[in-house]
PDB file of C-alpha atoms in Angstrom:
ATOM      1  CA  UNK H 195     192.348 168.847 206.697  1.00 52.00           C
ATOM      2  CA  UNK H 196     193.062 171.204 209.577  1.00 58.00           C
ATOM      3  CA  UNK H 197     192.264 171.581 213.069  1.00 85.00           C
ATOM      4  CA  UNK H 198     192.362 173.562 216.201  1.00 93.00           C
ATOM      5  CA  UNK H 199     193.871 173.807 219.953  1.00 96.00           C
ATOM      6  CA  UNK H 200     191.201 175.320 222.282  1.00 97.00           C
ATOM      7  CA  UNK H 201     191.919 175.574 225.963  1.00 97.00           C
ATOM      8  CA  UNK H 202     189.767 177.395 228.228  1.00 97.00           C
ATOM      9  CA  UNK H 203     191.232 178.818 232.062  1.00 97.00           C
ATOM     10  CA  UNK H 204     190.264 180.956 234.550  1.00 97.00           C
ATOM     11  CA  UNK H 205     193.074 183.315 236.254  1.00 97.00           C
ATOM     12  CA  UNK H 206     191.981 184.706 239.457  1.00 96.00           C
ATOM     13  CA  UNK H 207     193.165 188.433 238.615  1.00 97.00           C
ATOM     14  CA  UNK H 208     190.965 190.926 237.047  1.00 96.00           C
ATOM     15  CA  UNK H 209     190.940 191.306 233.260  1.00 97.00           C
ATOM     16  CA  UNK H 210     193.309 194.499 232.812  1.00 96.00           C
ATOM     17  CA  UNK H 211     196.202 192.413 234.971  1.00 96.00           C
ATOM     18  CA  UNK H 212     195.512 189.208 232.437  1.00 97.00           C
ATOM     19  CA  UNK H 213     195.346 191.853 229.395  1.00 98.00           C
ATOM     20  CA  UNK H 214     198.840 193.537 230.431  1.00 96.00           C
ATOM     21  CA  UNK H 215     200.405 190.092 230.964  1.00 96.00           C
ATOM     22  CA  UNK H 216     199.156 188.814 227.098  1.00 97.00           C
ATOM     23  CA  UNK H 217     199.957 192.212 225.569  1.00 97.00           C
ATOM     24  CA  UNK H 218     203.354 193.367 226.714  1.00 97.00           C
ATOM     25  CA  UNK H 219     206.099 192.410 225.495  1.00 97.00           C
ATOM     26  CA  UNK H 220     208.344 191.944 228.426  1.00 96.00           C
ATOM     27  CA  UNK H 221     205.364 189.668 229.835  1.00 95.00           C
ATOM     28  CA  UNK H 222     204.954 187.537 226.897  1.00 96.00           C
ATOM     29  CA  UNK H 223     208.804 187.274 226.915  1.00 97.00           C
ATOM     30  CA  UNK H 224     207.923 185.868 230.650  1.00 96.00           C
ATOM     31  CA  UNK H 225     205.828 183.455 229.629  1.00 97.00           C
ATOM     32  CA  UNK H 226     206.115 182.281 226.301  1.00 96.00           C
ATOM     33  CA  UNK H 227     209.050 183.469 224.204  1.00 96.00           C
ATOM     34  CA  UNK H 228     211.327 186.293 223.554  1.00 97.00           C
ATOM     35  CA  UNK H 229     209.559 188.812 220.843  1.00 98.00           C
ATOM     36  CA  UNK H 230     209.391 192.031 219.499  1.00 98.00           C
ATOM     37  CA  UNK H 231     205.492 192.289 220.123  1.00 98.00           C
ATOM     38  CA  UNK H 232     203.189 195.807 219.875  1.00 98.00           C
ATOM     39  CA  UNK H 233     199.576 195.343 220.806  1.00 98.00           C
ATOM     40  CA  UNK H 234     198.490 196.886 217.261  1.00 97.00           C
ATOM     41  CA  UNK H 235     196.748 195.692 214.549  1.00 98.00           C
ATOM     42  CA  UNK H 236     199.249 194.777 211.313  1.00 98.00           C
ATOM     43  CA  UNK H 237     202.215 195.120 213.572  1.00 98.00           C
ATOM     44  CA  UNK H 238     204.503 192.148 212.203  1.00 98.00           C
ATOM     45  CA  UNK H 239     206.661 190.468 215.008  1.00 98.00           C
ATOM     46  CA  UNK H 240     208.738 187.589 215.818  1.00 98.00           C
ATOM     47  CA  UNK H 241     208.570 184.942 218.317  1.00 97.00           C
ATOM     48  CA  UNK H 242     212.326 183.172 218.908  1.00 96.00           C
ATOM     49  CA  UNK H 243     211.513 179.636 220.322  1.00 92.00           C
ATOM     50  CA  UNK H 244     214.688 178.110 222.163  1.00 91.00           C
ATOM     51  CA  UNK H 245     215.833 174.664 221.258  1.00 92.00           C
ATOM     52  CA  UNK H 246     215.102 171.252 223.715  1.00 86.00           C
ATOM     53  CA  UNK H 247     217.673 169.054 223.090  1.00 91.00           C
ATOM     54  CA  UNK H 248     215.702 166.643 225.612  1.00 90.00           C
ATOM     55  CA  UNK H 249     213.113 166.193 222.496  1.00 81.00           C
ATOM     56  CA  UNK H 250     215.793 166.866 219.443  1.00 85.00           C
ATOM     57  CA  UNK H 251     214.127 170.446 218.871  1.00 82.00           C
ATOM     58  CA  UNK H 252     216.699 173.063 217.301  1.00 89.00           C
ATOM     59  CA  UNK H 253     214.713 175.969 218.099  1.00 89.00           C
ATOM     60  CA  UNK H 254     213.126 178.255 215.477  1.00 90.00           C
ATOM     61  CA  UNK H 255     211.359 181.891 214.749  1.00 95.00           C
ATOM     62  CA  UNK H 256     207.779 182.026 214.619  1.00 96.00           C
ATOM     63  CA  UNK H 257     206.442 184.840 212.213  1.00 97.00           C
ATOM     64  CA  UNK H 258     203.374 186.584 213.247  1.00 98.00           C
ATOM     65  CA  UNK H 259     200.634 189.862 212.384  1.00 98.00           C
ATOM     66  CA  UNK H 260     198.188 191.162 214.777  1.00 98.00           C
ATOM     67  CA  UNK H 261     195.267 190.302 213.257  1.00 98.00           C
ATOM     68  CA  UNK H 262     192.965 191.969 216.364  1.00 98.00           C
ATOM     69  CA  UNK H 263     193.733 193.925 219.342  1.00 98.00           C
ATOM     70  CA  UNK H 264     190.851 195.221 221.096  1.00 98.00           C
ATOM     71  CA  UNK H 265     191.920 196.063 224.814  1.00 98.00           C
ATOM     72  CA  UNK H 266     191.420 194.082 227.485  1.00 98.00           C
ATOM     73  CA  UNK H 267     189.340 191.853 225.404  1.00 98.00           C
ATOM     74  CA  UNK H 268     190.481 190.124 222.525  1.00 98.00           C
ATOM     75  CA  UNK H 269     194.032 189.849 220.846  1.00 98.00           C
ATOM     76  CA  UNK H 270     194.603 187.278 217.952  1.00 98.00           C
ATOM     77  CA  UNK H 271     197.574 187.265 215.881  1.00 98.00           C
ATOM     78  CA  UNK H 272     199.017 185.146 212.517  1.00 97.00           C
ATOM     79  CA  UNK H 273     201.442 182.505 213.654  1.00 96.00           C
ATOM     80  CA  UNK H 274     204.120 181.161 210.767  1.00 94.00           C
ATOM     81  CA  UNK H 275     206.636 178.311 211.808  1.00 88.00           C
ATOM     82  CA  UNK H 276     206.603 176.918 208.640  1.00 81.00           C
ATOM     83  CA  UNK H 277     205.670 173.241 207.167  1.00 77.00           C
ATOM     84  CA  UNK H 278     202.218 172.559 208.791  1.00 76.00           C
ATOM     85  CA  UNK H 279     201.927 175.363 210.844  1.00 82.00           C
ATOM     86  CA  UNK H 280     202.008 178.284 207.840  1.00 86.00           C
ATOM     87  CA  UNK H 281     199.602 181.264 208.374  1.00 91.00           C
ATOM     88  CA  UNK H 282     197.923 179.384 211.379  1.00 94.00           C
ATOM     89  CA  UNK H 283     195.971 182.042 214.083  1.00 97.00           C
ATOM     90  CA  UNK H 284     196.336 182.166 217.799  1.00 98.00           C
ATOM     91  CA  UNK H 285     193.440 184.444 219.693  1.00 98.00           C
ATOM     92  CA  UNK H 286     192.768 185.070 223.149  1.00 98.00           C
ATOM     93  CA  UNK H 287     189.621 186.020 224.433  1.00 98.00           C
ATOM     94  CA  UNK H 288     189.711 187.506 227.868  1.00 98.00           C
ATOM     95  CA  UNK H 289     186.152 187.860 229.531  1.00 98.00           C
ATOM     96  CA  UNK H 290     185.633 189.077 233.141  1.00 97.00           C
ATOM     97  CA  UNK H 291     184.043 186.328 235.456  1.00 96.00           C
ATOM     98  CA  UNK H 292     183.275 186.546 239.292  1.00 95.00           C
ATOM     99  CA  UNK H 293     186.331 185.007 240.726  1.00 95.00           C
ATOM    100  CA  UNK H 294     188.569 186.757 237.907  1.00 97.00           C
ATOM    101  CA  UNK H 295     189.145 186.639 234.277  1.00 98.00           C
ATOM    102  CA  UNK H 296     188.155 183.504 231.824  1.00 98.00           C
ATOM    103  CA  UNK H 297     190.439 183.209 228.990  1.00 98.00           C
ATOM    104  CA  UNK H 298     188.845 181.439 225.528  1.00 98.00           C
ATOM    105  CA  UNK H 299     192.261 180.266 224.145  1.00 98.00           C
ATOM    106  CA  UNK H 300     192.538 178.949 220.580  1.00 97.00           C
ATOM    107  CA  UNK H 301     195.159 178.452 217.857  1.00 96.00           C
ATOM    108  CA  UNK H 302     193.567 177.298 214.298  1.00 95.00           C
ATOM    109  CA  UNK H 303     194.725 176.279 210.985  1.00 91.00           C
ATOM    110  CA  UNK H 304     196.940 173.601 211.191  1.00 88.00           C
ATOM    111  CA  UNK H 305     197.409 171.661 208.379  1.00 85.00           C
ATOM    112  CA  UNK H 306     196.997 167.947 209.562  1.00 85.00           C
ATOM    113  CA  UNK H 307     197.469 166.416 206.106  1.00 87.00           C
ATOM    114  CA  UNK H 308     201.068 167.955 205.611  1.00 85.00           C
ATOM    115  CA  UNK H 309     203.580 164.905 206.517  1.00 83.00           C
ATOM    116  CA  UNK H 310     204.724 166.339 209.927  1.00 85.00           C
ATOM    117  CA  UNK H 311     200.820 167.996 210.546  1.00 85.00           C
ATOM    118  CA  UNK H 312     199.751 165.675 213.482  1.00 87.00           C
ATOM    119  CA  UNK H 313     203.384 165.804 215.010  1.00 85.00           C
ATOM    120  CA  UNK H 314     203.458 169.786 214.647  1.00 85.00           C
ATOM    121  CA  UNK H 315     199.674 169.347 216.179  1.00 90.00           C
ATOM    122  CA  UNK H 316     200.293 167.395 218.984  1.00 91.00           C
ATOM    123  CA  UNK H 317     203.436 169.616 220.076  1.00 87.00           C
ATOM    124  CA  UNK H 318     201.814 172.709 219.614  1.00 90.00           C
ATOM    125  CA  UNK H 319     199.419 171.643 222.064  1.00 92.00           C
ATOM    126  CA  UNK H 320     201.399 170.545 225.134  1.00 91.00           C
ATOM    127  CA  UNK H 321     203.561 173.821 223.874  1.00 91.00           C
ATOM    128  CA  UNK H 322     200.260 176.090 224.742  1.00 96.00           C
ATOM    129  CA  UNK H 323     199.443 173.614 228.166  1.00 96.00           C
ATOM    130  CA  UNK H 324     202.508 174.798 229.246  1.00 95.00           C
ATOM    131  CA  UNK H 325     202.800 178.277 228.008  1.00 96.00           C
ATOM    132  CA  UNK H 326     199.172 178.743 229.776  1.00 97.00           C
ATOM    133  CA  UNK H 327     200.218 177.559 233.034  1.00 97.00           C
ATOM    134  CA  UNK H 328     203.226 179.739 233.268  1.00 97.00           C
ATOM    135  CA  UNK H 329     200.580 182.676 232.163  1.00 97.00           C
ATOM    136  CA  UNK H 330     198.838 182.274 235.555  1.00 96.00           C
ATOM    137  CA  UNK H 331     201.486 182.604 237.511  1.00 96.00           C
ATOM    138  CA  UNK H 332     203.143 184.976 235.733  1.00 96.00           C
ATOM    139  CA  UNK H 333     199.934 187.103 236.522  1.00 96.00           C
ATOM    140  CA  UNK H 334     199.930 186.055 239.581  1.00 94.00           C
ATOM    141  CA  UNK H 335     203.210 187.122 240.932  1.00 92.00           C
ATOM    142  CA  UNK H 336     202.711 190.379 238.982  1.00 90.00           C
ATOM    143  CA  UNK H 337     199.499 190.526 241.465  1.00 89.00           C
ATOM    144  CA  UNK H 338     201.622 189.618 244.513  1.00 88.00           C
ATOM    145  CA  UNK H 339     204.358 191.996 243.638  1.00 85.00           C
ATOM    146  CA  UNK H 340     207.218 189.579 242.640  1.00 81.00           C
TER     147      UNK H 340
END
C-alpha cells in the first residue's frame, strides 16, 4: 500500500523567481536542507537532514536522482531515506497564475505497509508544510532584496 503528500500554494512572485529558488542549490539549502543539487536530469545528490532532539530525530541523508528538469516548469527528483521511504518521488510543478506562480507539490511512493510507513508518512508531511512555507518567503525576500 502506498500513498502520496500533495500540497498546492500560490507564491506571489513570477515563475522564474519560484524556479531559481527550487533549483539552486544555495536556495534549496535556504529552505529545505543542505545538498549538493544540479538542476539536470540523472544528476545524483544528497540531501543532509539535521537532527531534532525535541522529537528524538538523529538526523539522516536523503539520496536522490533528477528524474525531470524542465525549466521553470517542472522538476521531480528520486528521494531515498530508507525503510518506508525507499525510491519515493518528490515533483514540483510550477505554473504561472495572475497574482504569481501556483506550485502543484507532490511526493509519492511511500510504503504505508512497512512497520514505520504511516509514522515516516505523517512526518514527511508536516516536514513538506514547513519546508513550503519557508519556500515563500525565501522567494519573497529574494524579491525584496534581503
Amino acid at each position: 500500500m502506498t500513498d502520496a503528500i500533495r500540497r498546492e500554494i500560490l507564491i506571489p512572485q513570477p515563475q522564474e523567481q519560484v524556479w531559481q529558488a527550487i533549483a539552486d542549490s544555495e536556495s534549496l539549502a535556504e529552505w529545505m536542507f543542505p545538498n549538493d543539487f544540479e538542476p539536470r536530469i540523472g544528476h545524483q545528490f544528497t540531501f543532509h537532514v539535521p537532527p531534532n532532539p525535541k522529537v528524538n530525530f538523529e538526523g539522516l541523508v536523503v539520496e536522490c536522482e533528477v528524474l525531470e528538469c524542465s525549466p521553470p516548469e517542472l522538476l521531480s527528483f528520486s528521494w531515498s531515506a530508507g525503510g518506508p521511504v525507499q525510491d519515493t518521488r518528490v515533483t514540483f510543478q510550477l505554473v504561472p497564475a495572475s497574482e504569481g506562480t501556483r506550485i502543484l507539490f507532490e511526493h509519492t511512493g511511500f510504503d504505508l505497509s512497512h512497520p514505520f510507513g504511516e509514522h515516516a508518512f505523517k512526518g514527511a508531511g508536516a516536514g513538506w508544510t514547513n519546508m513550503l512555507k519557508q519556500l515563500t518567503s525565501v522567494v519573497a525576500d529574494r524579491a525584496a532584496g534581503r
